[in-house]
Every structure is written in structure tokens, then in C-alpha cells.
Amino acid sequence: MKKLIPLLLALTLLLSLGSAAIAAEGNSHTYTDSDNTTLDQTITTKIPDNKILWHLEIPAEVVISEGGVEGFQDVKNVKIVIDSGELTDGQKIEASMTYDGTMTMETDDSVQLAYVLSDKTLFNGGNYDDTLETGKAYIVGTKTKDDDTYNAPYAWVLSGEWDMAPSGSYAGTIQYTSELVEANG
Amino acid sequence: MKKILSFLLTLALLCGLGVTAFAEEDTPSTKGKQAVKATVTGDPSWVLVIPADQTIPYLTEETDIVHDDCEINNPKHIPAQSTINASLVHTGVFTLGADTSKTLPFKLNAFGKEVAAGEKVIASQYWSDTHDNQCYNEINIVISRSAWEGADGGVYTTPVTYSSELVSGIDDAADGAPRPVEP
């Protein structure tokens, strides 16, 4: 009997994992020509009871100086500003950032210039170990009831990219978003 | 008598040779035809898969809801020159679970154009002639900052309702964008 209990528990876990995987793919229905069945996708959102409102102050544009890693620039910190309400214990606002690593020439968007962002805390003068992955979200700011922490990256262009790029002005975009995170989910 | 018998035997031989010659006309050919027949039975059918339930983070103003997951799969016996349309409709408001009289309004946009509450918009299509399946992923929910600010605290939900139907004709939009469906 003692051996059976762990087996049953493991089986239950596997079955629940299986149904969770099915749920993640959404519902499905087999239709025939005259079938009028409908399927519902439920969209849910939660507004916290303490109704805190905030906005992000996005730093001004960053201009990377020509000349390889020595031209690196501080992207500068995004700032989380509370408009109304107060964060409670267990609540925090996280600001995150993504980038695609590409600037395009302002007069010809088919011409591109690659750039990288490096984690400032790991930056050691242009080593790819400190480079942030493109398309991946990184937390660059956290605000709690008592504290704010920010960690803007550096931006720079590899020497080889400078050399290969046609002359002109290039521009790219760093995307920021923020969300309220509650300890109890 | 012998002459008659001889004549009859010769005639019988000639007739026999003639029959043989007719029978052998098709046999030595290097070409030929053989009929192949089959009968397909069964009503048209297909599987519609809709996107998973989704949670929108608080204060998020724009959220994609389709994500390429509205799929028409496993089509069977679909007539030529026909299209399967999968469509969605929405209510335009989230309702508070604890008090459904309290709402959070939203707009649903398809390819940058607002789709009114109750209006059907195509989210996915399958074309029989090309066996091509197109999911439209630029369908999103927009909740304005002022709507967030005006709503009470709590958990809100809204259904996005999907259906599908087989229609005659290849309804292949030139711009690839979903369009309202005629009621």
C-alpha cells in the first residue's frame, strides 16, 4: 500500500501536467458543415484593491559615439513614478526592457547598423559575456514600498560594424514596459 | 457427298480461323486502358483550435489575443472552391466577478481598425484549393488609461467567442487582413 501511494501521486501529477498543457493550447472543437457550436476564450484582468497608478519616465534618446567600445554610452535609468495610491508590502512594480539590436539608416531603412546593450554591472570593456540578448526582457527597474533600484545598460557598436556601415544617421528603439507584481500572485 | 463434306469442313475451318483472328486483335497491343474507381464518403469536417485563456496585466493598454493560435486543423472532405472561416466576436466590456454591474470597457482592434462589440471578424481561414491555413495575429485588446483609472478593484473577465463555418468560394483577402463578416 505504501508503494502504491507515491505511484498514484506521481500519476496524478502527470495527469494534471497533461491537462495544463492542453489548457495552454486553448480549446478545440470538431466542426461539421452545419455546426453552430461556439468556443470561448476567457480574458481576465485583476485591478488591485489599493488601486495604485503609475507611469514610466523613459530616458531621453541615447547617442552612441563612433569608435567601437570606447564610444559606449549610458542608456540612463528609466524611472517608475507613482501617480496615485501606495504600494503595499508584497507589491512591487517592475520595469523591463527589450531591444532588437538594430538601428536603421534614417534615409534608407534597408541599411542597418547593429548595436549591443551591455549589463552595466558586468561591463568589462566590451566583452560579449556582458551583452544582453536581443528580444529578451530584462528588468531594469524595481519599485517597492520602501525602495527603488534601477540598472540601465550601456549601448555600444562593435568596431567592425562602424567600419562596414555606410555614412549616415541611424536610429533604433529600446522598448520598455512595466507591471505590478504581487507576492501572492 | 465427299465434296460436300470437304466443303463444309473447309468452311468450318475458315470460320474458326476468323474467330481466332478477331480475338487476337487486342492482345498484342503495347498500350491499353484500365479504369480505376473510388468513392469518397463523409461530410466536410474540421477542427477549430482557439487561443488559450489569457490574463492581461494591470494597466496594460494593448494586448495581442490571438498569437497565431486560432487554427483550422485536420480538414476532411472540404469541397473544392470553398473556404472555412473562423470568426470571433466580443462584448466590449470586462465584468467584475463580484458585481457584474461594474465593468471595464475595452476596444478590440483587428489590423489597427476597431471592431465593434457584437461584430464578427475573421481570425483564421482555410482555403480548400490551396490547402493553405492563415491565422491572423494582429488582433488585440486595448484598455485605455482612463478606463483603468475609472474601474474599481477586483478580478474582471470577458469572453471572446469563436465560431467557424464552411462557405462557398475562395474568400482570399488580397491584403491578408481579417474583415467583418456579413451577418
mmCIF file with all atom_site columns, N, CA and C in Angstrom, chain A residues 136-160:
data_model
loop_
_atom_site.group_PDB
_atom_site.id
_atom_site.type_symbol
_atom_site.label_atom_id
_atom_site.label_alt_id
_atom_site.label_comp_id
_atom_site.label_asym_id
_atom_site.label_entity_id
_atom_site.label_seq_id
_atom_site.pdbx_PDB_ins_code
_atom_site.Cartn_x
_atom_site.Cartn_y
_atom_site.Cartn_z
_atom_site.occupancy
_atom_site.B_iso_or_equiv
_atom_site.pdbx_formal_charge
_atom_site.auth_seq_id
_atom_site.auth_comp_id
_atom_site.auth_asym_id
_atom_site.auth_atom_id
_atom_site.pdbx_PDB_model_num
ATOM 1  N N  . LYS A 1 136 ? 14.959 39.562 -25.627 1.00 0.00 ? 136 LYS A N  1
ATOM 2  C CA . LYS A 1 136 ? 14.685 39.009 -24.296 1.00 0.00 ? 136 LYS A CA 1
ATOM 3  C C  . LYS A 1 136 ? 14.421 40.165 -23.329 1.00 0.00 ? 136 LYS A C  1
ATOM 4  N N  . ALA A 1 137 ? 13.451 39.972 -22.420 1.00 0.00 ? 137 ALA A N  1
ATOM 5  C CA . ALA A 1 137 ? 13.111 41.046 -21.478 1.00 0.00 ? 137 ALA A CA 1
ATOM 6  C C  . ALA A 1 137 ? 14.067 41.043 -20.288 1.00 0.00 ? 137 ALA A C  1
ATOM 7  N N  . TYR A 1 138 ? 14.580 42.219 -19.957 1.00 0.00 ? 138 TYR A N  1
ATOM 8  C CA . TYR A 1 138 ? 15.443 42.382 -18.783 1.00 0.00 ? 138 TYR A CA 1
ATOM 9  C C  . TYR A 1 138 ? 14.817 43.399 -17.843 1.00 0.00 ? 138 TYR A C  1
ATOM 10 N N  . ILE A 1 139 ? 14.823 43.088 -16.561 1.00 0.00 ? 139 ILE A N  1
ATOM 11 C CA . ILE A 1 139 ? 14.292 44.043 -15.579 1.00 0.00 ? 139 ILE A CA 1
ATOM 12 C C  . ILE A 1 139 ? 15.330 45.135 -15.364 1.00 0.00 ? 139 ILE A C  1
ATOM 13 N N  . VAL A 1 140 ? 14.914 46.373 -15.590 1.00 0.00 ? 140 VAL A N  1
ATOM 14 C CA . VAL A 1 140 ? 15.846 47.497 -15.442 1.00 0.00 ? 140 VAL A CA 1
ATOM 15 C C  . VAL A 1 140 ? 15.408 48.440 -14.324 1.00 0.00 ? 140 VAL A C  1
ATOM 16 N N  . GLY A 1 141 ? 14.272 48.121 -13.691 1.00 0.00 ? 141 GLY A N  1
ATOM 17 C CA . GLY A 1 141 ? 13.846 48.960 -12.586 1.00 0.00 ? 141 GLY A CA 1
ATOM 18 C C  . GLY A 1 141 ? 12.852 48.233 -11.706 1.00 0.00 ? 141 GLY A C  1
ATOM 19 N N  . THR A 1 142 ? 12.991 48.390 -10.416 1.00 0.00 ? 142 THR A N  1
ATOM 20 C CA . THR A 1 142 ? 12.042 47.789 -9.469  1.00 0.00 ? 142 THR A CA 1
ATOM 21 C C  . THR A 1 142 ? 11.707 48.813 -8.400  1.00 0.00 ? 142 THR A C  1
ATOM 22 N N  . LYS A 1 143 ? 10.423 48.984 -8.174  1.00 0.00 ? 143 LYS A N  1
ATOM 23 C CA . LYS A 1 143 ? 9.996  49.916 -7.115  1.00 0.00 ? 143 LYS A CA 1
ATOM 24 C C  . LYS A 1 143 ? 9.160  49.132 -6.116  1.00 0.00 ? 143 LYS A C  1
ATOM 25 N N  . THR A 1 144 ? 9.542  49.213 -4.852  1.00 0.00 ? 144 THR A N  1
ATOM 26 C CA . THR A 1 144 ? 8.751  48.604 -3.782  1.00 0.00 ? 144 THR A CA 1
ATOM 27 C C  . THR A 1 144 ? 8.239  49.715 -2.873  1.00 0.00 ? 144 THR A C  1
ATOM 28 N N  . LYS A 1 145 ? 7.565  49.315 -1.827  1.00 0.00 ? 145 LYS A N  1
ATOM 29 C CA . LYS A 1 145 ? 7.033  50.294 -0.876  1.00 0.00 ? 145 LYS A CA 1
ATOM 30 C C  . LYS A 1 145 ? 8.146  51.190 -0.328  1.00 0.00 ? 145 LYS A C  1
ATOM 31 N N  . ASP A 1 146 ? 9.328  50.603 -0.125  1.00 0.00 ? 146 ASP A N  1
ATOM 32 C CA . ASP A 1 146 ? 10.388 51.336 0.564   1.00 0.00 ? 146 ASP A CA 1
ATOM 33 C C  . ASP A 1 146 ? 11.605 51.647 -0.294  1.00 0.00 ? 146 ASP A C  1
ATOM 34 N N  . ASP A 1 147 ? 11.672 51.088 -1.522  1.00 0.00 ? 147 ASP A N  1
ATOM 35 C CA . ASP A 1 147 ? 12.955 51.169 -2.215  1.00 0.00 ? 147 ASP A CA 1
ATOM 36 C C  . ASP A 1 147 ? 12.770 51.257 -3.732  1.00 0.00 ? 147 ASP A C  1
ATOM 37 N N  . ASP A 1 148 ? 13.726 51.872 -4.394  1.00 0.00 ? 148 ASP A N  1
ATOM 38 C CA . ASP A 1 148 ? 13.791 51.881 -5.861  1.00 0.00 ? 148 ASP A CA 1
ATOM 39 C C  . ASP A 1 148 ? 15.164 51.374 -6.278  1.00 0.00 ? 148 ASP A C  1
ATOM 40 N N  . THR A 1 149 ? 15.220 50.473 -7.232  1.00 0.00 ? 149 THR A N  1
ATOM 41 C CA . THR A 1 149 ? 16.524 50.071 -7.777  1.00 0.00 ? 149 THR A CA 1
ATOM 42 C C  . THR A 1 149 ? 16.452 50.097 -9.303  1.00 0.00 ? 149 THR A C  1
ATOM 43 N N  . TYR A 1 150 ? 17.467 50.617 -9.905  1.00 0.00 ? 150 TYR A N  1
ATOM 44 C CA . TYR A 1 150 ? 17.499 50.738 -11.365 1.00 0.00 ? 150 TYR A CA 1
ATOM 45 C C  . TYR A 1 150 ? 18.836 50.227 -11.890 1.00 0.00 ? 150 TYR A C  1
ATOM 46 N N  . ASN A 1 151 ? 18.813 49.709 -13.097 1.00 0.00 ? 151 ASN A N  1
ATOM 47 C CA . ASN A 1 151 ? 20.033 49.167 -13.690 1.00 0.00 ? 151 ASN A CA 1
ATOM 48 C C  . ASN A 1 151 ? 19.995 49.325 -15.208 1.00 0.00 ? 151 ASN A C  1
ATOM 49 N N  . ALA A 1 152 ? 20.241 50.556 -15.651 1.00 0.00 ? 152 ALA A N  1
ATOM 50 C CA . ALA A 1 152 ? 20.260 50.801 -17.099 1.00 0.00 ? 152 ALA A CA 1
ATOM 51 C C  . ALA A 1 152 ? 21.517 50.186 -17.713 1.00 0.00 ? 152 ALA A C  1
ATOM 52 N N  . PRO A 1 153 ? 21.450 49.740 -18.955 1.00 0.00 ? 153 PRO A N  1
ATOM 53 C CA . PRO A 1 153 ? 22.645 49.167 -19.599 1.00 0.00 ? 153 PRO A CA 1
ATOM 54 C C  . PRO A 1 153 ? 23.492 50.237 -20.306 1.00 0.00 ? 153 PRO A C  1
ATOM 55 N N  . TYR A 1 154 ? 24.611 49.807 -20.819 1.00 0.00 ? 154 TYR A N  1
ATOM 56 C CA . TYR A 1 154 ? 25.405 50.620 -21.739 1.00 0.00 ? 154 TYR A CA 1
ATOM 57 C C  . TYR A 1 154 ? 25.052 50.206 -23.172 1.00 0.00 ? 154 TYR A C  1
ATOM 58 N N  . ALA A 1 155 ? 25.179 51.153 -24.084 1.00 0.00 ? 155 ALA A N  1
ATOM 59 C CA . ALA A 1 155 ? 24.962 50.857 -25.511 1.00 0.00 ? 155 ALA A CA 1
ATOM 60 C C  . ALA A 1 155 ? 26.246 51.141 -26.283 1.00 0.00 ? 155 ALA A C  1
ATOM 61 N N  . TRP A 1 156 ? 26.606 50.247 -27.190 1.00 0.00 ? 156 TRP A N  1
ATOM 62 C CA . TRP A 1 156 ? 27.802 50.480 -27.992 1.00 0.00 ? 156 TRP A CA 1
ATOM 63 C C  . TRP A 1 156 ? 27.749 49.681 -29.293 1.00 0.00 ? 156 TRP A C  1
ATOM 64 N N  . VAL A 1 157 ? 28.626 50.025 -30.199 1.00 0.00 ? 157 VAL A N  1
ATOM 65 C CA . VAL A 1 157 ? 28.689 49.392 -31.522 1.00 0.00 ? 157 VAL A CA 1
ATOM 66 C C  . VAL A 1 157 ? 30.088 48.809 -31.714 1.00 0.00 ? 157 VAL A C  1
ATOM 67 N N  . LEU A 1 158 ? 30.139 47.581 -32.184 1.00 0.00 ? 158 LEU A N  1
ATOM 68 C CA . LEU A 1 158 ? 31.435 46.952 -32.439 1.00 0.00 ? 158 LEU A CA 1
ATOM 69 C C  . LEU A 1 158 ? 32.235 47.736 -33.469 1.00 0.00 ? 158 LEU A C  1
ATOM 70 N N  . SER A 1 159 ? 33.551 47.746 -33.298 1.00 0.00 ? 159 SER A N  1
ATOM 71 C CA . SER A 1 159 ? 34.419 48.479 -34.234 1.00 0.00 ? 159 SER A CA 1
ATOM 72 C C  . SER A 1 159 ? 34.170 48.060 -35.677 1.00 0.00 ? 159 SER A C  1
ATOM 73 N N  . GLY A 1 160 ? 34.045 46.758 -35.878 1.00 0.00 ? 160 GLY A N  1
ATOM 74 C CA . GLY A 1 160 ? 33.852 46.240 -37.236 1.00 0.00 ? 160 GLY A CA 1
ATOM 75 C C  . GLY A 1 160 ? 32.559 46.736 -37.866 1.00 0.00 ? 160 GLY A C  1
#
